[in-house]
mmCIF file of C-alpha atoms in Angstrom:
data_model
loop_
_atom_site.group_PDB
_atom_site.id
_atom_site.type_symbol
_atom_site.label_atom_id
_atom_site.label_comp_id
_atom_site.label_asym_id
_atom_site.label_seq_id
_atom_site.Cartn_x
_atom_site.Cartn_y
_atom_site.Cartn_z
ATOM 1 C CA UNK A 1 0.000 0.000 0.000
ATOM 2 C CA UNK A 2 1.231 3.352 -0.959
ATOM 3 C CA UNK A 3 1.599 5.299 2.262
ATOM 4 C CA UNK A 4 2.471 8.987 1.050
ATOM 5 C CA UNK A 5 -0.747 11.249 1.563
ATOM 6 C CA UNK A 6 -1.987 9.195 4.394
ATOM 7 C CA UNK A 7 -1.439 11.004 8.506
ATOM 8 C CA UNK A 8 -0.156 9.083 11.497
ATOM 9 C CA UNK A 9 -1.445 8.453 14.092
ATOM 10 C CA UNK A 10 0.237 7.645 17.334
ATOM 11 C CA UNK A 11 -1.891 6.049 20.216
ATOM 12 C CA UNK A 12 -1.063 6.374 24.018
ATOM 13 C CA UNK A 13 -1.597 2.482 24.080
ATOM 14 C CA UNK A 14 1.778 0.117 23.895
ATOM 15 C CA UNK A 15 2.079 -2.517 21.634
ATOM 16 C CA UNK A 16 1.555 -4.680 24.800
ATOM 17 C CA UNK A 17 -1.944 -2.735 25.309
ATOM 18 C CA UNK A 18 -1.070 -0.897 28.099
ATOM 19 C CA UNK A 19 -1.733 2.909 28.244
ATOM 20 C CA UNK A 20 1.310 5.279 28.593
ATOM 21 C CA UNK A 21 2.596 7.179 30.497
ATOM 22 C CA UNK A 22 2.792 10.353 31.809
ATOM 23 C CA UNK A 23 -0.749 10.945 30.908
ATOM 24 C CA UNK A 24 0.054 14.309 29.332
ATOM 25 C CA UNK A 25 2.376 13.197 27.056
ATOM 26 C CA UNK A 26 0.285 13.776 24.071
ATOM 27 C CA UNK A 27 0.144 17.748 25.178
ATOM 28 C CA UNK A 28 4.243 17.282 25.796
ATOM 29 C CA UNK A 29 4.754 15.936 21.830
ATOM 30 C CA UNK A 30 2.332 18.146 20.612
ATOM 31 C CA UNK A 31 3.900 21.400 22.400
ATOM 32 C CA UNK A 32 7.175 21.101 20.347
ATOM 33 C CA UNK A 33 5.088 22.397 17.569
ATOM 34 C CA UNK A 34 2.909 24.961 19.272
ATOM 35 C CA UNK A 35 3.102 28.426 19.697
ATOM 36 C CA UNK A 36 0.779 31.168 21.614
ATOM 37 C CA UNK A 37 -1.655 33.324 19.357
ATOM 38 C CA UNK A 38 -2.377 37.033 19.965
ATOM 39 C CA UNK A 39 -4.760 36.084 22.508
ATOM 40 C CA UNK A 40 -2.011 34.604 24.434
ATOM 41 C CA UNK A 41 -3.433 31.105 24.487
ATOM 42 C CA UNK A 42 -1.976 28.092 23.175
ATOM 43 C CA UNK A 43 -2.438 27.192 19.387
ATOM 44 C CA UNK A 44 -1.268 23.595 18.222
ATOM 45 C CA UNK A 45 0.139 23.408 14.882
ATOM 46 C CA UNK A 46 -2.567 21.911 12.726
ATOM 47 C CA UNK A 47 -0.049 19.053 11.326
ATOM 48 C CA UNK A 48 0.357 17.573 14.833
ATOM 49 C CA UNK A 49 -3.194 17.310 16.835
ATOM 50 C CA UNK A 50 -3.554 16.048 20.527
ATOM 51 C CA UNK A 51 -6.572 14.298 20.192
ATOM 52 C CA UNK A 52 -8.754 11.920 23.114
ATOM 53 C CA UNK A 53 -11.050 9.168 21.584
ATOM 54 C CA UNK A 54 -12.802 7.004 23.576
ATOM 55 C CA UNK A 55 -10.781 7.142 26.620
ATOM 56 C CA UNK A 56 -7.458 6.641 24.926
ATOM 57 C CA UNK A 57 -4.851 9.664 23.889
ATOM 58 C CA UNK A 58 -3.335 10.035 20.755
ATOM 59 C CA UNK A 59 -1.420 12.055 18.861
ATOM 60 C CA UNK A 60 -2.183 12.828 14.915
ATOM 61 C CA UNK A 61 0.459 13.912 12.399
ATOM 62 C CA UNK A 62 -0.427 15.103 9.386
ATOM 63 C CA UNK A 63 1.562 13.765 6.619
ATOM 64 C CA UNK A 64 2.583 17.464 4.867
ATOM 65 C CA UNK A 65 4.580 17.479 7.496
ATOM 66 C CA UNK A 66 7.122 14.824 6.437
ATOM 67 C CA UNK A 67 7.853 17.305 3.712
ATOM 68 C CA UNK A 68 7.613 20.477 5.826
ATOM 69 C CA UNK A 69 9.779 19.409 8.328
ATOM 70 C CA UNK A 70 11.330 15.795 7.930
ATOM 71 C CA UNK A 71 13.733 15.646 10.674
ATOM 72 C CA UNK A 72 10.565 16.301 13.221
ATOM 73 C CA UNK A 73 7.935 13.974 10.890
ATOM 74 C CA UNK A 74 10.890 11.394 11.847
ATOM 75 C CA UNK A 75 11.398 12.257 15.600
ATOM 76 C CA UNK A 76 7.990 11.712 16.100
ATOM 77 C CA UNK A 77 7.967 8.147 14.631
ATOM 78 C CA UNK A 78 10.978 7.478 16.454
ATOM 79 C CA UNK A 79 9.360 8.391 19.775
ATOM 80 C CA UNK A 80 6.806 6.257 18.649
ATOM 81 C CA UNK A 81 8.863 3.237 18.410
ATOM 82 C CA UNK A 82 11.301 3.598 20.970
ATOM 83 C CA UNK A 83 8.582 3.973 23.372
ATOM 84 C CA UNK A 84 6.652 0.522 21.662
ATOM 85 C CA UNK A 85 3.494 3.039 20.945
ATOM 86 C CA UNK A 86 0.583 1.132 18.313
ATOM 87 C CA UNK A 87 0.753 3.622 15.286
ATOM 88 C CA UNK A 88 -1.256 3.419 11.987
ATOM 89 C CA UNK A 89 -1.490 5.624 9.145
ATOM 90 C CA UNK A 90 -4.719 7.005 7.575
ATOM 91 C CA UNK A 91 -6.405 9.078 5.123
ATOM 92 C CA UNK A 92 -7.721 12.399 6.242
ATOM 93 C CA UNK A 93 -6.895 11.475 9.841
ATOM 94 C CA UNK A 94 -6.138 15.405 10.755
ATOM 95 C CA UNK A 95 -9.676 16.423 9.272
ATOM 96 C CA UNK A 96 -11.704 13.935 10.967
ATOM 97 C CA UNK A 97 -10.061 12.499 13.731
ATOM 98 C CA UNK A 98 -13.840 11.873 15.335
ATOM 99 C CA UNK A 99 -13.590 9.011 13.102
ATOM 100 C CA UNK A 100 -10.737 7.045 14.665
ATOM 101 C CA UNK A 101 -10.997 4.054 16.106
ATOM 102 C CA UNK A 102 -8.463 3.254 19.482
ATOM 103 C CA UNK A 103 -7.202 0.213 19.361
ATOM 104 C CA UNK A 104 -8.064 -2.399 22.364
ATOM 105 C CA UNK A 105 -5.830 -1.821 25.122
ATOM 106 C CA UNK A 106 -5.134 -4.625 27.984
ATOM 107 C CA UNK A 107 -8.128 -5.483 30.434
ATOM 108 C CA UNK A 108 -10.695 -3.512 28.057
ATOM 109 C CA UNK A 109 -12.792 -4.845 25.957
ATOM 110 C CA UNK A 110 -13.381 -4.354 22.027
ATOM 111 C CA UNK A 111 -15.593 -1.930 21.700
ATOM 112 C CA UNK A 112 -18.591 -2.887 18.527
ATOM 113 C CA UNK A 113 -19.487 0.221 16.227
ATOM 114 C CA UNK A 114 -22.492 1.752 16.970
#
């Protein structure tokens, strides 16, 4: 499958299904990207979202960013890996990320779609 065009998407759950840790972390990864508006609130870049579905944390990269800024597109898979996080890649991920799907983590049951 060809891969280019499609976002990552980095779940808080390990490949052993067990949620990381710290619980924050997806505000930490997102934060290297973020800046503060003229409001003086924080504004995430829109390439890498902090995103909560269903109970589990995860971070979404969009994929314009492996050609905006490869060294961080790559960082952020290594993180990924060296810390044994599930990651998947999908179309249009950033613009609908209401549409993800967590993947089961240890001691919780599958959820069926509704």
């Amino acid at each position: 499958m060809e891969l280019a065009g499609f976002d990552v998407v980095i779940w808080g759950i390990t490949m052993a299904g067990k949620p990381f840790r710290p619980s924050d972390w997806t505000e930490r990864i997102a934060g290297l990207t973020s800046a503060f508006g003229e409001d003086r609130k924080l504004v995430y870049s829109p390439l890498v979202l902090p995103v909560m579905v269903d109970g589990a944390r995860a971070v979404i990269v969009g994929h314009e960013l492996e050609a905006i800024e490869p060294r961080l597109f790559r960082f952020l898979l290594s993180f990924a890996q060296d810390n044994e996080l599930q990651v998947v890649r999908l179309k249009n991920a950033v613009a609908s990320p209401h549409g993800l799907v967590p993947p089961p983590a240890a001691g919780r049951e599958p959820r069926e779609p509704v």
